[in-house]
Amino acid sequence: MDFKELLFGVSLESVSGSTSVPIASVTTDSRTVSTNTLFIAIRGLRHDGHEHIDDAVKKGAIAIICEYFPEKQTDLVTYVQVPSSRRAYSIVSSNFHDRPSEKLKLVGVTGTNGKTSIVQLLFDTFQHLGHSVGKLSTIGNAINQQNYPATHTTPDPMETNAFLAKILGAGVSHCFMEVSSHGIDQCRIDGLQFAGGIFTNLTHDHLDYHNTFENYRDTKKRFFDSLPASAFSISNKDDRNGEFMLQNCDAKKHFYGLKNTADFKAKILEHDFSGMQLRINDKEIWTSLIGDFNASNMLAVYACTDLLNVDSEQALSTLSAIEPVLGRFNVVSTQNIIAIIDYAHTPDALDHVLKTINKIRTGNELLITVVGCGGERDKAKRPVMGKIASILSDKVIFTSDNPRNEDPDQIIEEIESGVPAEYFKKYLSISNRAQAIKTACQLAHSGDIILVAGKGHETYQEIKGERTDFDDVKELKKQLQTKN
């Protein structure tokens, strides 16, 4: 592929040097440069790729994309100055793989909570309907039955486009992907053409990165602002930012909701710990998913199937057969104790899960919650999580949840600071997560409920830069099975 093809669509401010040699590879890491490479200098949070331009040229780079020119330039190298190297990298990545997103029905899902569930439900639904399907998700990427590990919620642009090209080669017609606020802000989705976009909700999260809620909200909105008129947009009418998200959206606008007037409506008719009876647009289905948040997710999925021209009867029949998403309100019943694993790691998600449990329970049993907060992430949510857990549970055990390089005891102290004085006697703190789960199981009696929140599908603990095996589901089952 020659240089002109790669740069199609990139707004150039100036170009120096010239080359007619085809580009063999593209990289942003000077360590991986080889002959006939295009090197893109990106300014990161800790490092500036512009400092490595000379090294890239010495290793064989024949073209450089940068936001400012280096002091020394080589005549045999083409230097291209652009306003945003990140955006240029995304567009180059798409062009390098022959713009695969344009040949697919690619649907992006964004919001604070529900992204993973909706992407997985869409993936499962379209597979059940007989389509060849791909997904890019927090819990893993996939092409039909073939799974691939995921490194980020929204991957690097070259990785994303390489995967989209791969699924095209496998005959995939539809692909569903999570679109994170980090991915939007870092231009990882620029250069992709979406057939549709879905907004779930917006609550407190990632303020360690975005600094303010307004910045976080406006970043999410940029995804919908970028959708073409040929696409569709689906937004949650029950969320206070649902209409705001689509204000400047050129795509066709649609809304879903459980509480407010919307194009796609649903109501929970019955629910227990085995599932719920839903009415979706005047048609009833039973699903093994549980809770208002899952009813909302199911509705978003149904709306998407409708806009992708799936027969409504087929869609509803398929949705009723779909299994719960890994790590999302998964119920494990052992020793007559109901144990629930959920990924809830934000205040809003924890609030929803606990309120769902409290709606279903009789009130004659104990609700014991095990929860923590991740290290090196938004610290402001820690006391809020402590407050929610202590108010909505009968007993709470605060513990570790990927402390990373932070002191786990310090994180727990910050969680404890949010507990109202009248609930001090409700909680205890055990930094060792295995011991915390074991204690919850020892405290529980027949009929009681245990919620282990925060990690869901994750099967590791990240402590001081190292990941060690740890699976909430396995640990919970082991402790319940050995309970005296």
Coordinates of C-alpha atoms in Angstrom, one line a residue:
M1 CA 0.0 0.0 0.0
D2 CA 1.5 3.4 -1.0
F3 CA 1.6 6.5 1.2
K4 CA -1.2 8.3 -0.6
E5 CA -3.6 5.4 0.0
L6 CA -2.8 5.3 3.7
L7 CA -3.3 9.0 4.2
F8 CA -6.6 9.2 2.4
G9 CA -8.9 11.3 4.6
V10 CA -6.2 12.8 6.8
S11 CA -6.1 16.5 6.8
L12 CA -2.5 17.5 6.1
E13 CA -1.0 20.8 7.3
S14 CA 2.3 20.3 5.6
V15 CA 4.5 17.7 4.0
S16 CA 8.3 17.6 3.7
G17 CA 10.4 15.0 1.9
S18 CA 9.1 12.5 -0.6
T19 CA 9.0 8.8 -1.1
S20 CA 7.3 6.4 -3.6
V21 CA 8.3 3.3 -1.7
P22 CA 5.2 1.3 -0.5
I23 CA 4.6 1.2 3.2
A24 CA 5.0 -2.3 4.6
S25 CA 3.9 -1.7 8.2
V26 CA 2.6 1.0 10.5
T27 CA 3.6 1.5 14.1
T28 CA 3.5 3.9 17.0
D29 CA 6.3 2.1 18.9
S30 CA 9.9 2.8 17.7
R31 CA 11.0 -0.5 19.1
T32 CA 9.0 -2.4 16.4
V33 CA 10.1 -0.3 13.4
S34 CA 11.6 -2.2 10.5
T35 CA 12.3 -1.4 6.8
N36 CA 9.6 0.6 5.0
T37 CA 7.6 1.4 8.1
L38 CA 5.3 4.4 8.7
F39 CA 6.0 5.7 12.2
I40 CA 3.3 7.7 13.9
A41 CA 4.5 9.9 16.8
I42 CA 1.8 10.1 19.5
R43 CA 1.9 12.2 22.6
G44 CA 0.8 10.0 25.6
L45 CA 0.2 10.7 29.2
R46 CA 3.7 9.7 30.2
H47 CA 5.8 9.6 26.9
D48 CA 6.0 11.6 23.8
G49 CA 6.5 9.6 20.6
H50 CA 8.1 12.6 18.9
E51 CA 11.2 12.0 21.0
H52 CA 11.7 8.6 19.2
I53 CA 11.4 9.9 15.6
D54 CA 15.2 9.8 15.0
D55 CA 15.4 6.3 16.4
A56 CA 12.6 5.2 14.1
V57 CA 14.3 6.6 11.1
K58 CA 17.6 4.8 11.9
K59 CA 15.7 1.5 12.1
G60 CA 14.1 1.9 8.7
A61 CA 11.1 4.2 8.9
I62 CA 10.5 5.9 5.5
A63 CA 7.6 8.1 6.6
I64 CA 6.7 9.9 9.8
I65 CA 3.4 11.3 10.9
C66 CA 3.8 13.9 13.7
E67 CA 2.2 16.9 15.3
Y68 CA 5.4 18.9 15.1
F69 CA 8.5 18.4 13.0
P70 CA 11.7 17.1 14.6
E71 CA 14.7 19.5 14.6
K72 CA 16.7 17.2 12.2
Q73 CA 15.0 15.8 9.0
T74 CA 16.3 13.3 6.5
D75 CA 15.7 13.9 2.8
L76 CA 14.8 10.3 2.1
V77 CA 12.0 10.3 4.7
T78 CA 8.6 11.9 4.2
Y79 CA 7.4 13.9 7.2
V80 CA 3.7 14.7 7.5
Q81 CA 2.4 17.2 10.1
V82 CA -1.2 16.7 11.3
P83 CA -3.4 18.3 14.0
S84 CA -3.8 15.0 15.8
S85 CA -1.5 12.0 15.5
R86 CA -4.1 9.9 17.3
R87 CA -6.8 10.7 14.8
A88 CA -4.4 10.2 11.9
Y89 CA -3.4 6.8 13.4
S90 CA -7.0 5.6 13.5
I91 CA -7.7 6.7 9.9
V92 CA -4.4 5.2 8.7
S93 CA -5.2 1.9 10.5
S94 CA -8.6 1.8 8.8
N95 CA -7.1 2.5 5.4
F96 CA -4.2 0.0 5.9
H97 CA -6.8 -2.8 6.3
D98 CA -9.0 -1.5 3.4
R99 CA -11.7 0.1 5.6
P100 CA -13.3 -3.1 6.9
S101 CA -16.0 -1.3 9.0
E102 CA -17.6 0.0 5.8
K103 CA -18.3 -3.6 4.7
L104 CA -20.0 -4.7 8.0
K105 CA -23.0 -3.8 10.1
L106 CA -20.9 -2.4 12.9
V107 CA -22.9 -1.3 16.0
G108 CA -21.2 0.5 18.9
V109 CA -22.5 0.5 22.5
T110 CA -21.4 3.2 25.0
G111 CA -22.4 4.3 28.5
T112 CA -21.2 3.8 32.0
N113 CA -23.0 0.5 32.7
G114 CA -24.5 -2.2 30.5
K115 CA -22.1 -2.0 27.5
T116 CA -20.7 -5.5 28.0
S117 CA -24.2 -7.0 28.6
I118 CA -25.7 -5.4 25.6
V119 CA -22.8 -6.4 23.3
Q120 CA -22.9 -10.0 24.5
L121 CA -26.7 -10.2 24.2
L122 CA -26.6 -8.8 20.7
F123 CA -23.8 -11.3 19.8
D124 CA -25.7 -14.2 21.2
T125 CA -29.0 -13.1 19.7
F126 CA -27.6 -12.8 16.1
Q127 CA -25.8 -16.1 16.4
H128 CA -29.1 -17.7 17.4
L129 CA -30.7 -16.1 14.4
G130 CA -28.2 -17.8 12.1
H131 CA -25.9 -14.8 11.3
S132 CA -22.1 -15.0 11.3
V133 CA -21.2 -12.5 14.1
G134 CA -18.2 -10.7 15.7
K135 CA -17.8 -8.8 18.9
L136 CA -15.2 -6.6 20.6
S137 CA -15.9 -6.6 24.4
T138 CA -14.4 -6.3 27.8
I139 CA -14.9 -10.0 28.5
G140 CA -13.3 -11.0 25.2
N141 CA -13.4 -10.7 21.5
A142 CA -15.0 -13.3 19.3
I143 CA -15.8 -14.5 15.8
N144 CA -18.8 -16.8 16.2
Q145 CA -17.5 -19.7 18.5
Q146 CA -13.9 -18.7 18.3
N147 CA -12.8 -16.5 21.3
Y148 CA -9.8 -14.1 21.5
P149 CA -8.5 -12.3 24.5
A150 CA -9.3 -8.7 25.0
T151 CA -6.6 -6.2 26.2
H152 CA -8.9 -3.1 26.4
T153 CA -12.6 -2.4 26.3
T154 CA -12.0 -0.5 23.0
P155 CA -8.7 -1.7 21.5
D156 CA -5.9 0.1 19.7
P157 CA -7.0 1.3 16.2
M158 CA -4.7 -1.1 14.4
E159 CA -5.8 -4.0 16.5
T160 CA -9.5 -3.1 16.0
N161 CA -9.2 -2.8 12.2
A162 CA -7.1 -5.9 11.9
F163 CA -9.8 -7.8 13.8
L164 CA -12.6 -6.3 11.6
A165 CA -10.6 -7.4 8.5
K166 CA -10.2 -10.9 10.0
I167 CA -14.0 -11.2 10.7
L168 CA -14.8 -10.1 7.2
G169 CA -12.6 -12.9 5.9
A170 CA -14.7 -15.3 8.1
G171 CA -17.9 -14.2 6.4
V172 CA -19.2 -12.1 9.3
S173 CA -22.1 -9.8 8.5
H174 CA -22.6 -8.1 11.9
C175 CA -20.2 -6.9 14.6
F176 CA -21.0 -5.4 18.0
M177 CA -18.4 -3.5 20.0
E178 CA -18.1 -1.6 23.3
V179 CA -17.1 2.0 22.9
S180 CA -15.4 3.3 26.0
S181 CA -14.9 7.0 26.9
H182 CA -11.1 6.4 26.9
G183 CA -11.5 5.0 23.4
I184 CA -13.5 8.0 22.2
D185 CA -11.2 10.6 23.8
Q186 CA -8.1 8.9 22.4
C187 CA -9.6 8.8 18.9
R188 CA -9.5 4.9 18.8
I189 CA -12.8 4.8 16.9
D190 CA -12.1 7.5 14.4
G191 CA -12.0 6.0 10.9
L192 CA -14.6 3.4 11.7
Q193 CA -18.0 3.6 10.0
F194 CA -20.8 2.6 12.4
A195 CA -24.2 1.3 11.2
G196 CA -25.6 2.2 14.6
G197 CA -24.9 3.4 18.1
I198 CA -26.5 2.6 21.5
F199 CA -26.4 4.7 24.7
T200 CA -27.1 2.9 28.0
N201 CA -26.7 5.3 30.9
L202 CA -24.3 7.8 32.4
T203 CA -23.2 7.8 36.1
H204 CA -20.2 8.5 38.2
D205 CA -17.1 6.8 36.7
H206 CA -13.6 7.4 35.3
L207 CA -13.3 10.9 36.8
D208 CA -9.7 10.0 37.5
Y209 CA -9.3 10.4 33.7
H210 CA -11.9 12.9 32.7
N211 CA -11.6 15.1 35.8
T212 CA -15.3 16.3 35.7
F213 CA -18.6 14.6 35.0
E214 CA -19.3 17.1 32.2
N215 CA -16.1 16.1 30.4
Y216 CA -17.0 12.5 30.8
R217 CA -20.5 13.1 29.5
D218 CA -19.4 15.3 26.5
T219 CA -16.8 12.6 25.5
K220 CA -19.5 10.0 25.3
K221 CA -21.6 12.4 23.3
R222 CA -18.9 12.7 20.7
F223 CA -19.6 9.2 19.6
F224 CA -23.2 10.0 18.6
D225 CA -22.1 13.4 17.1
S226 CA -19.9 11.4 14.7
L227 CA -22.5 9.0 13.5
P228 CA -23.5 9.4 9.8
A229 CA -27.0 10.1 8.6
S230 CA -27.2 6.6 7.2
A231 CA -26.9 5.1 10.7
F232 CA -29.4 4.7 13.6
S233 CA -29.0 5.9 17.2
I234 CA -30.7 4.3 20.2
S235 CA -30.8 6.1 23.5
N236 CA -32.1 5.4 27.0
K237 CA -35.0 7.7 27.6
D238 CA -35.0 6.8 31.4
D239 CA -31.5 8.3 31.8
R240 CA -31.4 12.1 32.3
N241 CA -28.7 12.4 29.6
G242 CA -30.5 10.2 27.2
E243 CA -31.9 13.0 25.0
F244 CA -28.8 15.1 25.4
M245 CA -26.7 12.4 23.9
L246 CA -28.5 12.7 20.6
Q247 CA -28.9 16.5 20.4
N248 CA -26.4 16.9 17.5
C249 CA -26.7 13.4 16.1
D250 CA -27.3 13.1 12.3
A251 CA -28.3 9.5 12.6
K252 CA -32.0 8.4 12.9
K253 CA -33.0 8.8 16.5
H254 CA -34.8 6.2 18.6
F255 CA -35.4 5.9 22.3
Y256 CA -36.1 3.0 24.7
G257 CA -37.4 3.1 28.2
L258 CA -39.1 1.3 31.1
K259 CA -40.4 4.4 32.8
N260 CA -40.8 7.1 30.1
T261 CA -42.6 7.4 26.8
A262 CA -40.4 5.9 24.1
D263 CA -40.3 4.1 20.8
F264 CA -39.5 0.8 22.5
K265 CA -41.2 0.1 25.8
A266 CA -40.9 -2.6 28.4
K267 CA -42.4 -3.5 31.8
I268 CA -41.4 -6.1 34.4
L269 CA -44.5 -8.2 35.2
E270 CA -42.9 -10.7 37.6
H271 CA -39.5 -11.5 38.9
D272 CA -37.6 -13.8 41.2
F273 CA -34.1 -15.1 41.5
S274 CA -34.7 -17.4 38.5
G275 CA -35.7 -14.7 36.0
M276 CA -38.4 -12.3 35.1
Q277 CA -41.5 -12.0 32.9
L278 CA -41.3 -9.0 30.6
R279 CA -43.8 -7.2 28.4
I280 CA -41.9 -5.6 25.4
N281 CA -44.0 -3.5 23.1
D282 CA -47.2 -5.4 24.1
K283 CA -45.6 -8.9 23.8
E284 CA -44.6 -11.0 26.8
I285 CA -41.5 -13.1 27.2
W286 CA -39.8 -14.9 30.1
T287 CA -36.0 -14.4 30.5
S288 CA -33.5 -15.8 32.9
L289 CA -31.9 -12.4 33.3
I290 CA -32.9 -10.5 36.4
G291 CA -33.4 -6.8 37.4
D292 CA -34.5 -3.5 36.0
F293 CA -31.1 -2.9 34.5
N294 CA -31.2 -6.2 32.6
A295 CA -34.8 -5.4 31.4
S296 CA -33.4 -2.1 30.1
N297 CA -30.5 -3.9 28.4
M298 CA -32.9 -6.4 26.8
L299 CA -35.0 -3.6 25.5
A300 CA -32.0 -1.9 23.9
V301 CA -31.1 -5.2 22.3
Y302 CA -34.7 -5.6 21.0
A303 CA -34.6 -2.1 19.6
C304 CA -31.3 -2.9 17.8
T305 CA -32.7 -6.1 16.3
D306 CA -35.7 -4.1 15.0
L307 CA -33.6 -1.5 13.4
L308 CA -31.4 -4.2 11.8
N309 CA -34.6 -5.6 10.2
V310 CA -35.0 -8.7 12.4
D311 CA -38.6 -10.1 12.6
S312 CA -40.0 -9.1 16.0
E313 CA -41.4 -12.5 16.9
Q314 CA -38.1 -14.2 16.0
A315 CA -36.2 -11.6 18.1
L316 CA -38.3 -12.0 21.2
S317 CA -38.3 -15.8 20.9
T318 CA -34.5 -15.7 20.7
L319 CA -34.1 -13.2 23.6
S320 CA -36.2 -15.5 25.9
A321 CA -33.6 -18.3 25.3
I322 CA -30.5 -16.2 25.9
E323 CA -28.4 -17.0 29.0
P324 CA -27.2 -14.3 31.5
V325 CA -23.9 -12.6 30.6
L326 CA -20.8 -13.9 32.4
G327 CA -20.3 -12.1 35.7
R328 CA -23.5 -10.1 35.4
F329 CA -26.0 -11.0 38.2
N330 CA -25.0 -14.7 38.0
V331 CA -26.9 -16.7 40.7
V332 CA -25.2 -19.6 42.4
S333 CA -27.4 -21.5 44.9
T334 CA -25.6 -23.9 47.3
Q335 CA -26.4 -25.1 50.8
N336 CA -29.8 -23.3 50.5
I337 CA -27.9 -20.0 50.3
I338 CA -28.4 -17.7 47.2
A339 CA -25.1 -16.3 46.1
I340 CA -24.8 -13.7 43.4
I341 CA -21.7 -12.6 41.4
D342 CA -21.9 -9.2 39.7
Y343 CA -19.4 -6.9 38.0
A344 CA -20.9 -3.9 39.8
H345 CA -17.9 -1.6 40.4
T346 CA -19.6 1.8 40.1
P347 CA -22.0 3.4 42.6
D348 CA -24.9 3.3 40.2
A349 CA -24.3 -0.4 39.3
L350 CA -24.0 -1.4 42.9
D351 CA -27.2 0.6 43.8
H352 CA -29.1 -1.1 41.0
V353 CA -28.0 -4.6 42.0
L354 CA -28.7 -4.2 45.7
K355 CA -32.1 -2.6 45.0
T356 CA -33.0 -5.5 42.6
I357 CA -32.1 -8.0 45.3
N358 CA -34.2 -6.1 47.9
K359 CA -37.2 -6.0 45.6
I360 CA -37.1 -9.8 45.1
R361 CA -36.2 -10.9 48.7
T362 CA -38.8 -11.6 51.4
G363 CA -37.0 -9.5 54.1
N364 CA -36.8 -12.5 56.5
E365 CA -33.2 -13.3 55.4
L366 CA -29.8 -11.6 55.6
L367 CA -28.3 -9.8 52.7
I368 CA -24.5 -9.9 53.0
T369 CA -22.5 -7.9 50.5
V370 CA -18.7 -8.3 49.8
V371 CA -17.4 -5.3 47.9
G372 CA -14.2 -3.2 47.3
C373 CA -12.9 -0.6 44.9
G374 CA -10.0 -0.8 42.4
G375 CA -6.7 0.9 43.0
E376 CA -5.4 3.8 40.8
R377 CA -8.9 4.5 39.7
D378 CA -11.5 7.2 40.5
K379 CA -11.1 7.7 44.3
A380 CA -14.2 9.9 44.6
K381 CA -16.5 6.9 44.2
R382 CA -15.0 5.0 47.1
P383 CA -17.0 6.6 50.0
V384 CA -20.1 6.6 47.8
M385 CA -19.8 2.8 47.3
G386 CA -19.4 2.4 51.1
K387 CA -22.5 4.4 51.7
I388 CA -24.7 2.5 49.2
A389 CA -23.5 -0.9 50.4
S390 CA -24.1 -0.2 54.1
I391 CA -27.6 1.3 53.6
L392 CA -28.9 -1.4 51.2
S393 CA -27.3 -4.5 52.9
D394 CA -27.8 -6.1 56.3
K395 CA -24.1 -6.9 56.6
V396 CA -21.1 -5.6 54.5
I397 CA -17.6 -6.8 54.2
F398 CA -15.2 -4.3 52.6
T399 CA -12.3 -6.0 50.8
S400 CA -9.7 -5.7 48.0
D401 CA -10.6 -5.4 44.3
N402 CA -7.4 -5.1 42.2
P403 CA -5.6 -2.6 44.5
R404 CA -2.8 -2.4 41.9
N405 CA 0.0 -0.3 43.4
E406 CA -2.1 1.3 46.1
D407 CA -2.3 0.2 49.7
P408 CA -5.4 -2.0 49.9
D409 CA -6.0 -0.9 53.6
Q410 CA -6.0 2.7 52.6
I411 CA -8.5 2.1 49.8
I412 CA -10.8 0.3 52.4
E413 CA -10.5 3.2 54.8
E414 CA -11.7 5.6 52.0
I415 CA -14.6 3.3 51.4
E416 CA -15.4 3.2 55.1
S417 CA -15.5 7.0 55.3
G418 CA -18.8 7.0 53.4
V419 CA -20.6 4.8 55.8
P420 CA -23.2 6.8 57.8
A421 CA -22.7 6.6 61.6
E422 CA -25.9 4.7 62.2
Y423 CA -24.6 1.8 60.0
F424 CA -21.1 1.4 61.6
K425 CA -22.1 -1.9 63.3
K426 CA -23.2 -3.3 59.9
Y427 CA -19.7 -3.6 58.4
L428 CA -16.3 -5.2 58.9
S429 CA -13.2 -4.9 56.7
I430 CA -11.0 -7.8 55.5
S431 CA -8.5 -6.8 52.9
N432 CA -7.8 -10.5 51.8
R433 CA -10.6 -11.1 49.3
A434 CA -10.6 -14.9 49.7
Q435 CA -10.9 -14.5 53.5
A436 CA -13.7 -11.9 53.0
I437 CA -15.7 -14.3 50.9
K438 CA -15.1 -17.1 53.3
T439 CA -16.3 -14.9 56.2
A440 CA -19.5 -14.0 54.2
C441 CA -20.2 -17.7 53.7
Q442 CA -19.7 -18.4 57.4
L443 CA -22.1 -15.6 58.4
A444 CA -24.8 -16.8 56.0
H445 CA -27.5 -19.3 57.1
S446 CA -30.1 -21.2 55.1
G447 CA -32.2 -18.8 53.0
D448 CA -29.7 -15.9 53.2
I449 CA -28.3 -14.0 50.3
I450 CA -24.6 -13.2 49.5
L451 CA -23.6 -10.6 46.9
V452 CA -20.0 -10.6 45.8
A453 CA -19.6 -7.4 43.7
G454 CA -16.9 -5.7 41.7
K455 CA -15.0 -8.3 39.7
G456 CA -17.7 -10.4 37.9
H457 CA -16.0 -12.2 35.0
E458 CA -12.4 -11.3 36.0
T459 CA -10.3 -14.2 37.1
Y460 CA -7.4 -12.4 38.6
Q461 CA -6.3 -10.0 41.4
E462 CA -3.8 -7.2 40.4
I463 CA -1.5 -6.4 43.3
K464 CA 1.7 -4.4 43.0
G465 CA 1.9 -4.9 39.2
E466 CA 1.3 -8.6 39.3
R467 CA -1.8 -10.6 38.4
T468 CA -2.5 -13.7 40.4
D469 CA -5.3 -16.1 39.7
F470 CA -8.5 -15.3 41.6
D471 CA -12.0 -16.2 40.6
D472 CA -14.9 -15.0 42.7
V473 CA -17.2 -17.7 41.4
K474 CA -14.8 -20.5 42.2
E475 CA -14.0 -19.1 45.6
L476 CA -17.6 -18.6 46.5
K477 CA -18.6 -22.1 45.4
K478 CA -15.6 -23.7 47.3
Q479 CA -16.5 -21.9 50.5
L480 CA -20.2 -22.7 50.3
Q481 CA -19.5 -26.4 49.6
T482 CA -17.2 -26.7 52.5
K483 CA -19.4 -24.7 54.9
N484 CA -20.3 -26.7 58.0

